[in-house]
Short mmCIF file of C-alpha atoms and ligand atoms in Angstrom, two decimals:
data_model
loop_
_atom_site.label_atom_id
_atom_site.label_comp_id
_atom_site.label_asym_id
_atom_site.label_seq_id
_atom_site.Cartn_x
_atom_site.Cartn_y
_atom_site.Cartn_z
CA MET A 1 149.70 86.21 83.26
CA ILE A 2 146.56 88.76 83.85
CA TYR A 3 147.27 91.79 86.10
CA LEU A 4 144.95 93.28 88.86
CA ASP A 5 145.77 96.59 86.86
CA ASP A 6 144.77 94.94 83.89
CA LEU A 7 141.22 94.01 85.21
CA LEU A 8 140.93 97.46 87.27
CA LYS A 9 141.29 99.48 83.43
CA GLY A 10 138.89 101.85 83.33
CA VAL A 11 137.76 101.33 87.09
CA ASP A 12 137.92 104.60 89.52
CA ILE A 13 139.86 103.58 92.37
CA VAL A 14 139.02 105.55 95.84
CA SER A 15 142.47 104.37 97.32
CA LYS A 16 144.40 101.26 97.38
CA SER A 17 147.73 99.72 98.65
CA GLY A 18 150.14 96.88 97.11
CA SER A 19 151.06 96.02 93.92
CA LEU A 20 148.64 95.90 91.22
CA HIS A 21 151.07 94.72 88.77
CA ASP A 22 150.58 90.93 90.75
CA ASN A 23 149.26 88.02 88.61
CA VAL A 24 145.50 87.28 89.66
CA SER A 25 144.62 83.47 89.19
CA GLY A 26 141.17 83.95 89.51
CA ILE A 27 137.91 86.21 90.80
CA GLN A 28 135.81 85.28 93.28
CA ILE A 29 132.85 87.04 95.21
CA ASP A 30 132.05 83.40 97.40
CA SER A 31 135.30 83.48 99.94
CA ARG A 32 134.67 79.58 99.95
CA LYS A 33 135.54 79.32 96.40
CA ILE A 34 138.56 81.11 96.91
CA GLN A 35 141.82 79.53 95.24
CA PRO A 36 145.59 80.64 95.64
CA GLY A 37 145.90 83.57 93.72
CA ASN A 38 142.70 84.86 93.85
CA CYS A 39 141.30 88.08 93.92
CA PHE A 40 138.64 88.36 96.30
CA ILE A 41 135.76 90.74 95.65
CA ALA A 42 133.60 91.75 98.80
CA ILE A 43 130.25 92.33 98.12
CA ARG A 44 127.84 94.20 99.81
CA GLY A 45 124.80 92.06 99.99
CA TYR A 46 120.92 92.64 101.26
CA LYS A 47 121.98 90.61 104.31
CA GLU A 48 125.50 90.24 104.05
CA ASN A 49 128.82 92.44 103.90
CA GLY A 50 131.04 90.56 101.94
CA LEU A 51 134.11 91.57 104.13
CA ASN A 52 132.65 89.85 107.00
CA TYR A 53 134.48 86.68 105.08
CA LEU A 54 137.70 88.15 104.61
CA GLY A 55 139.41 86.34 107.02
CA ASP A 56 138.03 83.00 105.40
CA ALA A 57 138.92 84.22 101.77
CA ILE A 58 142.64 84.82 102.63
CA ALA A 59 143.19 81.44 104.38
CA ASN A 60 141.53 79.97 101.40
CA GLY A 61 144.49 81.92 99.42
CA ALA A 62 143.27 85.18 98.47
CA THR A 63 146.05 87.51 97.48
CA SER A 64 144.16 90.75 96.66
CA ILE A 65 141.03 92.04 97.71
CA VAL A 66 138.69 94.73 96.14
CA PHE A 67 135.95 96.20 98.30
CA GLU A 68 133.66 99.02 98.85
CA SER A 69 132.86 101.12 102.15
CA LYS A 70 130.90 104.37 102.74
CA PRO A 71 132.43 107.66 103.48
CA ASP A 72 131.87 107.14 107.18
CA GLU A 73 133.56 103.98 107.24
CA THR A 74 136.56 103.35 108.54
CA LEU A 75 138.92 100.50 106.64
CA PRO A 76 138.44 97.05 108.07
CA ASP A 77 141.68 95.37 109.20
CA ILE A 78 143.71 94.39 106.44
CA PRO A 79 147.25 92.42 106.64
CA ILE A 80 149.81 94.61 105.24
CA ASN A 81 151.34 91.93 102.57
CA LEU A 82 147.33 91.78 101.12
CA THR A 83 146.88 94.54 98.04
CA TRP A 84 143.91 95.95 98.49
CA VAL A 85 141.92 98.05 96.17
CA LEU A 86 138.84 100.41 97.62
CA VAL A 87 136.26 101.49 94.81
CA LYS A 88 132.94 102.99 94.93
CA ASN A 89 130.53 99.95 93.37
CA ALA A 90 131.84 96.80 93.99
CA ARG A 91 129.12 94.98 92.11
CA PHE A 92 130.05 97.66 88.98
CA VAL A 93 133.78 96.66 89.27
CA LEU A 94 133.29 92.90 89.64
CA SER A 95 131.49 92.97 85.98
CA LYS A 96 133.92 95.05 84.68
CA MET A 97 136.40 92.41 86.04
CA ALA A 98 134.65 89.40 85.23
CA ALA A 99 134.70 90.67 81.66
CA ALA A 100 138.03 91.73 81.47
CA PHE A 101 139.27 88.57 83.21
CA HIS A 102 137.59 86.17 80.50
CA GLY A 103 138.99 88.17 77.67
CA HIS A 104 136.31 90.49 77.10
CA VAL A 105 134.61 87.92 74.76
CA SER A 106 131.52 89.23 75.16
CA ASP A 107 132.38 92.21 72.48
CA SER A 108 132.62 89.51 69.91
CA MET A 109 129.40 88.59 69.83
CA TYR A 110 126.19 89.92 68.48
CA ALA A 111 124.38 90.17 72.13
CA VAL A 112 120.44 90.66 72.45
CA GLY A 113 119.37 91.79 76.23
CA ILE A 114 115.60 91.08 76.96
CA THR A 115 113.52 92.99 79.67
CA GLY A 116 110.55 93.22 81.48
CA THR A 117 107.86 91.96 83.37
CA ASN A 118 106.89 88.77 81.40
CA GLY A 119 107.47 87.00 78.07
CA LYS A 120 111.49 87.06 78.60
CA THR A 121 111.96 83.27 78.52
CA THR A 122 109.43 82.90 75.64
CA ILE A 123 110.95 85.48 73.46
CA MET A 124 114.63 84.39 74.57
CA SER A 125 113.87 80.75 73.34
CA LEU A 126 112.24 81.98 70.11
CA LEU A 127 115.05 84.23 68.73
CA HIS A 128 117.66 81.63 70.01
CA ALA A 129 115.64 78.75 67.21
CA ILE A 130 115.80 81.35 64.55
CA TYR A 131 119.27 83.13 64.98
CA SER A 132 120.45 79.29 65.35
CA THR A 133 119.02 79.18 61.77
CA GLU A 134 122.09 81.56 60.78
CA LEU A 135 124.51 82.10 63.82
CA GLU A 136 126.07 79.95 66.43
CA THR A 137 124.11 81.15 69.24
CA ALA A 138 124.16 81.25 73.20
CA LYS A 139 121.50 81.31 75.69
CA ILE A 140 121.03 82.54 79.15
CA GLY A 141 118.10 82.80 81.77
CA THR A 142 115.25 81.62 83.41
CA LEU A 143 116.02 78.22 82.49
CA GLY A 144 120.04 78.12 82.88
CA MET A 145 122.85 79.25 80.76
CA PHE A 146 122.58 76.83 77.13
CA TYR A 147 124.96 76.78 74.16
CA ASP A 148 126.18 73.33 72.16
CA GLY A 149 125.89 70.88 74.54
CA PHE A 150 127.14 73.17 77.57
CA GLN A 151 124.49 73.49 80.09
CA GLU A 152 124.00 74.78 83.60
CA LYS A 153 120.56 75.04 85.32
CA ALA A 154 120.27 78.58 86.65
CA THR A 155 119.56 79.21 90.36
CA LEU A 156 118.97 83.21 89.08
CA THR A 157 117.30 84.91 86.37
CA THR A 158 120.49 86.48 85.74
CA PRO A 159 123.48 84.69 86.66
CA GLU A 160 126.42 86.67 88.51
CA ALA A 161 128.57 88.00 86.33
CA THR A 162 131.84 85.72 87.02
CA ASP A 163 129.68 82.82 86.25
CA ILE A 164 128.17 84.69 83.19
CA PHE A 165 131.95 85.72 81.70
CA GLN A 166 133.24 82.08 82.24
CA PHE A 167 130.34 80.68 80.74
CA LEU A 168 130.59 83.07 77.66
CA ARG A 169 134.34 82.51 77.12
CA TYR A 170 133.62 79.00 77.08
CA ALA A 171 130.98 79.55 74.29
CA TYR A 172 133.28 82.04 72.59
CA GLN A 173 136.37 79.53 72.63
CA LYS A 174 133.43 77.08 71.30
CA GLY A 175 132.89 79.04 67.94
CA CYS A 176 130.01 81.19 69.29
CA LYS A 177 128.95 84.29 67.69
CA SER A 178 125.89 85.48 69.45
CA LEU A 179 123.72 85.33 72.66
CA VAL A 180 120.52 85.98 73.51
CA MET A 181 119.95 87.08 77.47
CA GLU A 182 117.20 87.37 79.37
CA VAL A 183 118.11 90.36 81.74
CA SER A 184 115.66 90.67 84.95
CA SER A 185 115.71 93.62 86.69
CA VAL A 186 117.47 92.57 89.55
CA GLY A 187 119.90 91.43 87.67
CA LEU A 188 120.09 94.81 85.93
CA SER A 189 120.45 97.02 89.36
CA LEU A 190 123.08 94.87 90.58
CA TYR A 191 125.26 94.93 87.04
CA ARG A 192 125.16 91.00 86.60
CA ALA A 193 125.08 92.16 83.26
CA HIS A 194 126.70 95.53 83.00
CA ALA A 195 129.98 94.62 80.78
CA ILE A 196 128.23 93.17 78.22
CA HIS A 197 127.83 95.12 75.10
CA PHE A 198 124.43 94.45 74.21
CA SER A 199 123.57 95.32 69.98
CA GLN A 200 119.89 94.78 70.49
CA GLY A 201 117.48 95.65 74.00
CA ILE A 202 114.27 94.42 73.95
CA PHE A 203 111.26 96.00 76.36
CA THR A 204 108.31 93.15 76.51
CA THR A 205 106.14 94.52 79.20
CA PHE A 206 105.97 96.38 82.69
CA SER A 207 103.93 95.59 86.40
CA GLY A 208 104.63 95.59 89.60
CA ASP A 209 106.54 92.31 90.26
CA HIS A 210 109.33 92.07 92.30
CA LEU A 211 108.56 95.40 94.57
CA ASP A 212 109.45 93.54 97.56
CA PHE A 213 113.12 94.11 95.75
CA HIS A 214 112.85 97.22 94.10
CA LYS A 215 110.44 99.02 96.86
CA THR A 216 108.41 101.42 93.95
CA MET A 217 107.12 101.11 90.29
CA GLU A 218 109.32 104.03 89.67
CA ASP A 219 112.39 102.15 90.85
CA TYR A 220 111.33 99.02 88.94
CA LEU A 221 111.00 100.57 86.07
CA LYS A 222 114.28 102.63 86.62
CA ALA A 223 115.90 99.20 86.84
CA LYS A 224 114.80 98.24 83.74
CA MET A 225 115.88 101.14 81.61
CA LYS A 226 119.36 100.85 82.49
CA LEU A 227 119.49 98.29 79.54
CA PHE A 228 118.07 100.83 77.25
CA GLU A 229 120.08 103.98 78.47
CA ARG A 230 123.42 101.93 77.60
CA LEU A 231 122.40 101.41 74.05
CA GLY A 232 124.49 103.53 71.66
CA GLN A 233 123.81 105.21 68.36
CA GLU A 234 124.66 102.08 66.47
CA ASP A 235 122.44 99.65 68.34
CA TRP A 236 118.34 98.97 68.35
CA ALA A 237 116.01 98.71 70.98
CA VAL A 238 112.36 96.91 69.94
CA ILE A 239 109.83 98.50 71.88
CA ASN A 240 106.45 96.57 72.91
CA ILE A 241 104.39 99.79 71.76
CA ASP A 242 101.14 98.09 73.56
CA ASP A 243 102.74 98.65 76.91
CA PRO A 244 101.79 101.48 78.73
CA SER A 245 105.26 102.08 79.52
CA ALA A 246 106.47 102.21 75.98
CA ASN A 247 106.31 105.83 75.76
CA LYS A 248 108.77 106.27 78.96
CA ILE A 249 111.66 104.23 77.58
CA LEU A 250 111.26 105.44 73.99
CA GLU A 251 111.94 109.09 75.48
CA LEU A 252 114.80 108.21 76.83
CA LEU A 253 116.47 106.12 73.83
CA ASN A 254 120.06 107.16 72.14
CA CYS A 255 119.68 104.36 69.52
CA LYS A 256 117.70 103.25 66.41
CA TYR A 257 114.58 101.48 67.24
CA LEU A 258 111.76 99.67 66.20
CA THR A 259 107.97 98.85 67.89
CA TYR A 260 106.24 96.05 68.15
CA GLY A 261 102.79 95.31 68.80
CA PHE A 262 98.93 94.93 67.86
CA SER A 263 98.50 99.00 67.60
CA GLU A 264 97.96 100.80 64.18
CA ASP A 265 101.45 102.79 65.16
CA ALA A 266 103.66 100.07 65.63
CA ASP A 267 106.23 98.95 63.35
CA VAL A 268 106.18 95.54 63.34
CA ARG A 269 102.23 94.26 63.56
CA PRO A 270 100.27 91.62 62.74
CA ILE A 271 97.82 92.79 59.75
CA ARG A 272 95.93 89.46 59.65
CA TYR A 273 95.69 86.67 62.30
CA LYS A 274 93.91 83.87 63.90
CA ILE A 275 94.64 82.56 66.64
CA LYS A 276 93.42 79.25 68.14
CA LEU A 277 93.70 76.74 71.12
CA ASN A 278 96.04 74.82 69.20
CA GLY A 279 98.17 77.42 67.45
CA ILE A 280 98.71 80.75 65.94
CA GLN A 281 98.96 81.94 61.87
CA ALA A 282 99.72 85.50 60.98
CA THR A 283 100.85 87.96 58.39
CA ILE A 284 103.18 90.23 59.92
CA LYS A 285 104.06 93.44 58.28
CA THR A 286 107.69 94.45 58.94
CA PRO A 287 109.91 97.19 57.20
CA LYS A 288 111.39 94.74 55.00
CA GLY A 289 107.77 93.36 53.78
CA ASP A 290 105.22 91.30 55.05
CA ILE A 291 105.85 87.63 56.61
CA THR A 292 103.64 85.02 57.38
CA ILE A 293 104.17 82.40 60.23
CA LYS A 294 102.48 79.61 61.30
CA SER A 295 103.28 78.74 65.16
CA SER A 296 101.93 75.75 67.98
CA LEU A 297 102.24 78.42 70.31
CA VAL A 298 98.84 79.29 72.29
CA GLY A 299 97.41 82.62 72.99
CA ARG A 300 97.61 86.31 71.82
CA VAL A 301 100.09 86.87 74.33
CA ASN A 302 102.45 84.59 72.75
CA LEU A 303 101.69 86.48 69.22
CA SER A 304 103.05 89.53 71.25
CA ASN A 305 106.22 87.41 71.83
CA ILE A 306 106.71 86.31 68.56
CA LEU A 307 106.32 89.69 66.81
CA ALA A 308 109.32 90.51 69.30
CA ALA A 309 111.17 87.83 67.88
CA VAL A 310 110.62 88.89 64.09
CA THR A 311 111.53 92.51 64.93
CA SER A 312 115.07 91.65 66.66
CA SER A 313 115.45 89.07 63.61
CA VAL A 314 114.47 91.31 60.85
CA ILE A 315 116.89 93.95 62.34
CA LYS A 316 119.68 91.64 62.57
CA GLY A 317 118.85 90.27 58.94
CA ILE A 318 117.93 86.73 59.44
CA SER A 319 116.43 85.37 56.10
CA PHE A 320 112.53 85.54 56.07
CA GLU A 321 112.82 81.80 55.32
CA ASN A 322 114.75 80.92 58.25
CA ILE A 323 112.23 83.05 60.49
CA THR A 324 109.27 81.31 59.20
CA ALA A 325 111.07 77.72 59.47
CA ALA A 326 112.02 78.28 63.42
CA ILE A 327 108.76 79.82 64.14
CA LYS A 328 106.73 76.68 62.65
CA GLU A 329 109.07 74.50 64.23
CA PHE A 330 109.27 75.76 67.78
CA GLN A 331 107.52 73.88 70.67
CA PRO A 332 106.09 76.06 73.79
CA VAL A 333 108.95 76.80 76.28
CA LYS A 334 108.55 74.02 78.98
CA GLY A 335 105.69 75.83 81.41
CA ARG A 336 104.82 78.36 79.23
CA LEU A 337 101.36 77.74 77.92
CA ASP A 338 102.00 74.59 77.58
CA PRO A 339 99.68 71.95 76.31
CA VAL A 340 99.53 68.54 78.45
CA TYR A 341 96.61 67.45 76.88
CA GLN A 342 94.40 68.74 73.86
CA GLU A 343 91.37 66.39 73.07
CA ASP A 344 87.66 66.48 74.47
CA PHE A 345 88.98 69.16 76.91
CA THR A 346 92.58 70.89 77.16
CA VAL A 347 94.94 70.82 80.14
CA ILE A 348 98.02 73.72 79.84
CA VAL A 349 100.70 74.47 82.25
CA ASP A 350 101.70 77.91 82.51
CA TYR A 351 104.18 79.79 84.57
CA ALA A 352 102.10 83.09 85.14
CA HIS A 353 102.66 84.00 88.86
CA THR A 354 101.91 87.63 88.74
CA ASP A 355 98.55 89.67 88.43
CA ASN A 356 99.64 91.28 84.99
CA ALA A 357 100.72 87.58 83.34
CA LEU A 358 97.71 86.11 85.16
CA GLU A 359 95.57 88.72 83.11
CA SER A 360 96.68 88.66 79.68
CA MET A 361 97.61 84.83 79.85
CA LEU A 362 93.70 84.46 80.88
CA LYS A 363 92.69 87.05 78.36
CA SER A 364 94.45 85.50 75.64
CA LEU A 365 92.84 82.35 76.30
CA ARG A 366 89.53 83.44 76.82
CA GLU A 367 89.50 84.23 72.92
CA VAL A 368 90.05 80.48 71.97
CA VAL A 369 88.34 78.79 74.52
CA SER A 370 84.70 77.94 73.82
CA LYS A 371 83.54 76.56 77.23
CA ARG A 372 84.63 76.82 80.32
CA LEU A 373 88.06 78.59 81.48
CA ILE A 374 88.77 76.57 84.98
CA LEU A 375 92.01 77.90 86.62
CA VAL A 376 94.05 76.24 89.28
CA PHE A 377 96.38 78.84 91.07
CA GLY A 378 97.93 80.35 93.78
CA ALA A 379 100.59 82.85 95.39
CA GLY A 380 104.08 82.43 96.28
CA GLY A 381 104.53 83.37 100.14
CA SER A 382 107.65 85.04 101.40
CA ARG A 383 107.71 87.46 98.07
CA ASP A 384 105.99 90.63 97.23
CA LYS A 385 102.74 90.68 99.35
CA SER A 386 100.80 93.15 97.42
CA LYS A 387 100.52 91.18 94.64
CA ARG A 388 98.07 88.83 95.97
CA PRO A 389 94.70 90.51 96.13
CA ARG A 390 95.40 91.65 92.35
CA MET A 391 96.07 88.50 91.39
CA GLY A 392 93.17 87.40 92.85
CA LYS A 393 91.02 89.85 91.52
CA ALA A 394 92.93 88.90 87.83
CA ALA A 395 92.06 85.48 88.40
CA ALA A 396 88.42 85.90 89.42
CA GLU A 397 87.36 89.05 86.37
CA ASN A 398 88.87 86.66 83.91
CA ALA A 399 88.69 83.11 84.58
CA ASP A 400 85.05 81.14 84.96
CA PHE A 401 85.86 78.77 87.83
CA LEU A 402 89.02 79.10 90.50
CA VAL A 403 90.75 76.22 92.32
CA LEU A 404 92.44 78.58 94.83
CA THR A 405 95.95 76.84 95.94
CA SER A 406 99.10 76.69 97.21
CA ASP A 407 102.23 77.62 95.18
CA ASN A 408 105.73 77.69 97.23
CA PRO A 409 104.32 78.68 100.51
CA ARG A 410 107.95 79.36 101.66
CA GLN A 411 108.02 80.40 105.21
CA GLU A 412 104.55 81.35 105.38
CA ASP A 413 101.33 79.20 106.34
CA PRO A 414 99.57 78.29 103.02
CA ILE A 415 96.22 79.14 104.46
CA ASP A 416 96.91 82.67 105.18
CA ILE A 417 98.45 83.35 101.66
CA MET A 418 95.30 82.01 100.35
CA ARG A 419 93.13 84.18 102.09
CA ASP A 420 95.07 87.21 101.06
CA VAL A 421 94.70 86.27 97.57
CA ALA A 422 90.71 85.66 98.17
CA SER A 423 90.83 89.22 99.76
CA GLY A 424 90.98 90.43 95.94
CA PHE A 425 87.54 88.64 94.81
CA ASP A 426 84.51 90.84 94.83
CA ALA A 427 82.39 90.66 97.81
CA GLY A 428 79.53 87.66 96.72
CA PHE A 429 81.90 86.08 94.09
CA LYS A 430 81.74 82.40 94.85
CA GLN A 431 82.96 80.63 91.58
CA PHE A 432 85.80 79.43 93.39
CA ILE A 433 87.18 76.33 95.93
CA GLN A 434 89.84 76.66 98.28
CA GLU A 435 92.09 73.50 98.40
CA PRO A 436 95.40 74.05 99.88
CA ASP A 437 97.14 70.53 98.71
CA ARG A 438 98.41 71.49 94.98
CA GLN A 439 97.87 67.96 93.85
CA LYS A 440 94.29 67.76 95.26
CA ALA A 441 93.86 70.79 94.13
CA ILE A 442 95.16 69.47 90.20
CA GLN A 443 92.96 66.85 90.56
CA LYS A 444 89.54 68.37 91.41
CA ALA A 445 89.99 70.96 88.54
CA ILE A 446 90.89 68.19 85.85
CA ASN A 447 87.98 65.92 87.19
CA MET A 448 85.26 68.65 86.97
CA ALA A 449 86.55 69.57 83.13
CA GLU A 450 84.01 68.44 80.63
CA LYS A 451 83.82 68.82 76.59
CA ASP A 452 85.90 72.08 75.35
CA ASP A 453 86.65 73.32 79.00
CA LEU A 454 89.94 74.65 79.45
CA VAL A 455 91.92 73.56 82.38
CA VAL A 456 95.17 75.94 83.11
CA ILE A 457 97.36 75.17 86.03
CA ALA A 458 99.10 78.22 86.46
CA GLY A 459 102.40 79.52 88.75
CA LYS A 460 104.87 77.07 88.82
CA GLY A 461 105.37 75.96 85.24
CA HIS A 462 108.69 73.74 84.62
CA GLU A 463 109.54 73.95 88.47
CA ASP A 464 109.56 70.68 89.61
CA TYR A 465 109.30 70.90 93.60
CA GLN A 466 107.40 73.08 95.84
CA ILE A 467 108.95 74.73 98.96
CA PHE A 468 107.45 74.81 102.19
CA MET A 469 108.61 76.07 105.83
CA ASP A 470 110.25 73.15 107.16
CA LYS A 471 110.78 71.21 103.57
CA THR A 472 111.32 71.26 99.63
CA ILE A 473 109.20 68.32 98.01
CA HIS A 474 109.32 66.91 94.57
CA PHE A 475 106.46 68.39 92.94
CA ASP A 476 105.20 68.71 89.03
CA ASP A 477 102.47 69.95 87.62
CA TYR A 478 102.60 68.08 84.60
CA GLU A 479 102.78 64.30 86.85
CA VAL A 480 100.02 65.25 88.55
CA ALA A 481 98.27 66.41 85.82
CA ARG A 482 99.48 63.27 83.48
CA GLU A 483 98.45 60.86 86.33
CA THR A 484 95.30 62.31 86.75
CA LEU A 485 94.31 61.96 83.40
CA LYS A 486 95.73 58.69 82.93
CA ARG A 487 93.29 57.65 85.65
CA LEU A 488 90.47 59.17 83.49
CA LYS A 489 91.79 56.84 80.69
CA LYS A 490 93.12 59.84 78.59
CA ASP A 491 96.24 59.71 76.33
CA THR A 492 98.60 62.84 76.77
CA LYS A 493 100.97 64.59 74.66
CA PRO A 494 104.08 62.24 75.28
CA ASN A 495 106.40 64.80 75.17
CA ALA A 496 104.64 67.65 76.88
N1 ATP B 501 103.87 88.74 76.05
C1 ATP B 501 103.61 88.53 77.00
N2 ATP B 501 102.89 89.43 78.08
C2 ATP B 501 102.57 89.42 79.27
N3 ATP B 501 101.96 87.75 79.52
C3 ATP B 501 103.04 86.86 79.01
C4 ATP B 501 103.52 87.14 77.78
N4 ATP B 501 104.48 86.28 77.10
C5 ATP B 501 104.00 84.98 78.45
N5 ATP B 501 103.61 85.68 79.16
C6 ATP B 501 103.11 85.07 80.38
O1 ATP B 501 103.97 85.05 81.68
C7 ATP B 501 104.43 84.04 81.97
C8 ATP B 501 105.88 83.91 82.14
O2 ATP B 501 106.19 83.72 80.47
P1 ATP B 501 108.09 83.70 80.26
O3 ATP B 501 108.60 82.85 81.02
O4 ATP B 501 108.19 83.71 79.27
O5 ATP B 501 108.41 84.93 81.02
P2 ATP B 501 109.64 86.05 81.99
O6 ATP B 501 109.82 87.16 81.55
O7 ATP B 501 110.91 84.92 81.29
O8 ATP B 501 109.20 85.38 83.22
P3 ATP B 501 110.28 85.45 84.81
O9 ATP B 501 110.75 87.00 85.04
O10 ATP B 501 109.84 84.66 85.72
O11 ATP B 501 111.64 84.73 84.09
C9 ATP B 501 104.01 83.06 80.52
O12 ATP B 501 103.41 81.54 81.00
C10 ATP B 501 102.55 83.78 80.54
O13 ATP B 501 101.42 83.17 81.16
MG1 MG B 502 112.34 83.96 82.37
#
């Protein structure tokens, strides 16, 4: 039996009605998922107010409700036999209730949260591989929630608190001892991971993505900082000192920390390294001694991601032997600087879809390509428009030839989006063609590749769909690249 008052421990209740000593059979924010005896938490979304679905929730059997309202709002009509609780911030309370309902399982796990604009998925996957050599480890991120055979494909980078804690309880009961998790700034603002006690927070990079949600850069950085404000004296922050925002985060820390990066000041940094088109070798200085690694990952940004993973693993006390072995075996994450073909020329699929990611990815690859760098890219529709010209600029400045195409046009005309992107090119810039059909764009780029050229297909990575105004179609950059290469009689990497 779990009572409502157990779930609300430590929550500031503004007012209430009915008994809090009632059994709660489950908690839900979606009125359609309500089962008899559930508590319905009415979240105020950006478009919808959960309270509008109160009737549905009651019809489906909700016996209690938690909601928030603004001071000047009148209370909604709530049936007299229903227990209700008014709180200040329903999302915050949801996270606490979800954790309590599932037995605070994350308190018994060593949790690492990774935040920043780029590199989260790569670092999370690397860490999962390294931690798993010594600890049963679960992972949550853009690609979904995974533990020991259980997997749920994600639709949000940070899932809702109810889903997170349900998953964590499952993992805990199966013996899971640690968790590595991508924590997006949006997820942080919405308190989705709030009730998880992170023993480590990792900060990767910061740039202006998600500005449609966060409005200003300050707001966005503040959201990211939430993860770090909550780290206590026994916890650790792992900070990318190469990023210009690093100092702002270091200033507010109340915990122990290590910095990583290429900078001389970094606690964890490479003292010797070679980055080639087919991999990385490095000797890395750490507070526990030097460690030499070999990896098949491509590019400087990935050496940065490896540094983050090494720093976190050293803090956790994973043995050097296990760290090196896991990094050596680790294959590129699907869609993140992932080679499809590496013979006379190279074809790489990459997920970079922000100006900052494009720039650092292209700069990374520029270092290792001997001839031309040909880039296929576009910007998504119905999202932050301000990044489009910046993406155009980053692409034009860092690649030799551009095939400008569509990403997910969503509710917009692909031609308009391409125009916005092209507005970032310098006047007189000519090294590009425009091809709104992404399949044809990829074909054109690969067909023009010559010996030692590098073709990068950017923006969609692991996605296997393309979203248009009126339809969503199956679309896979890998498939298109492989088919094109096959027509050119090239053997592609079998499991790329
Ligand atoms: N450390 C890094 N710094 C800058 N760019 C990076 C870094 N690591 C990866 N990238 C680029 O960003 C892209 C996305 O990487 P990744 O999926 O690891 O990031 P993410 O933070 O999980 O992104 P998202 O918020 O979309 O889930 C990569 O394909 C690569 O081009
Ligand atoms: Mg990610």
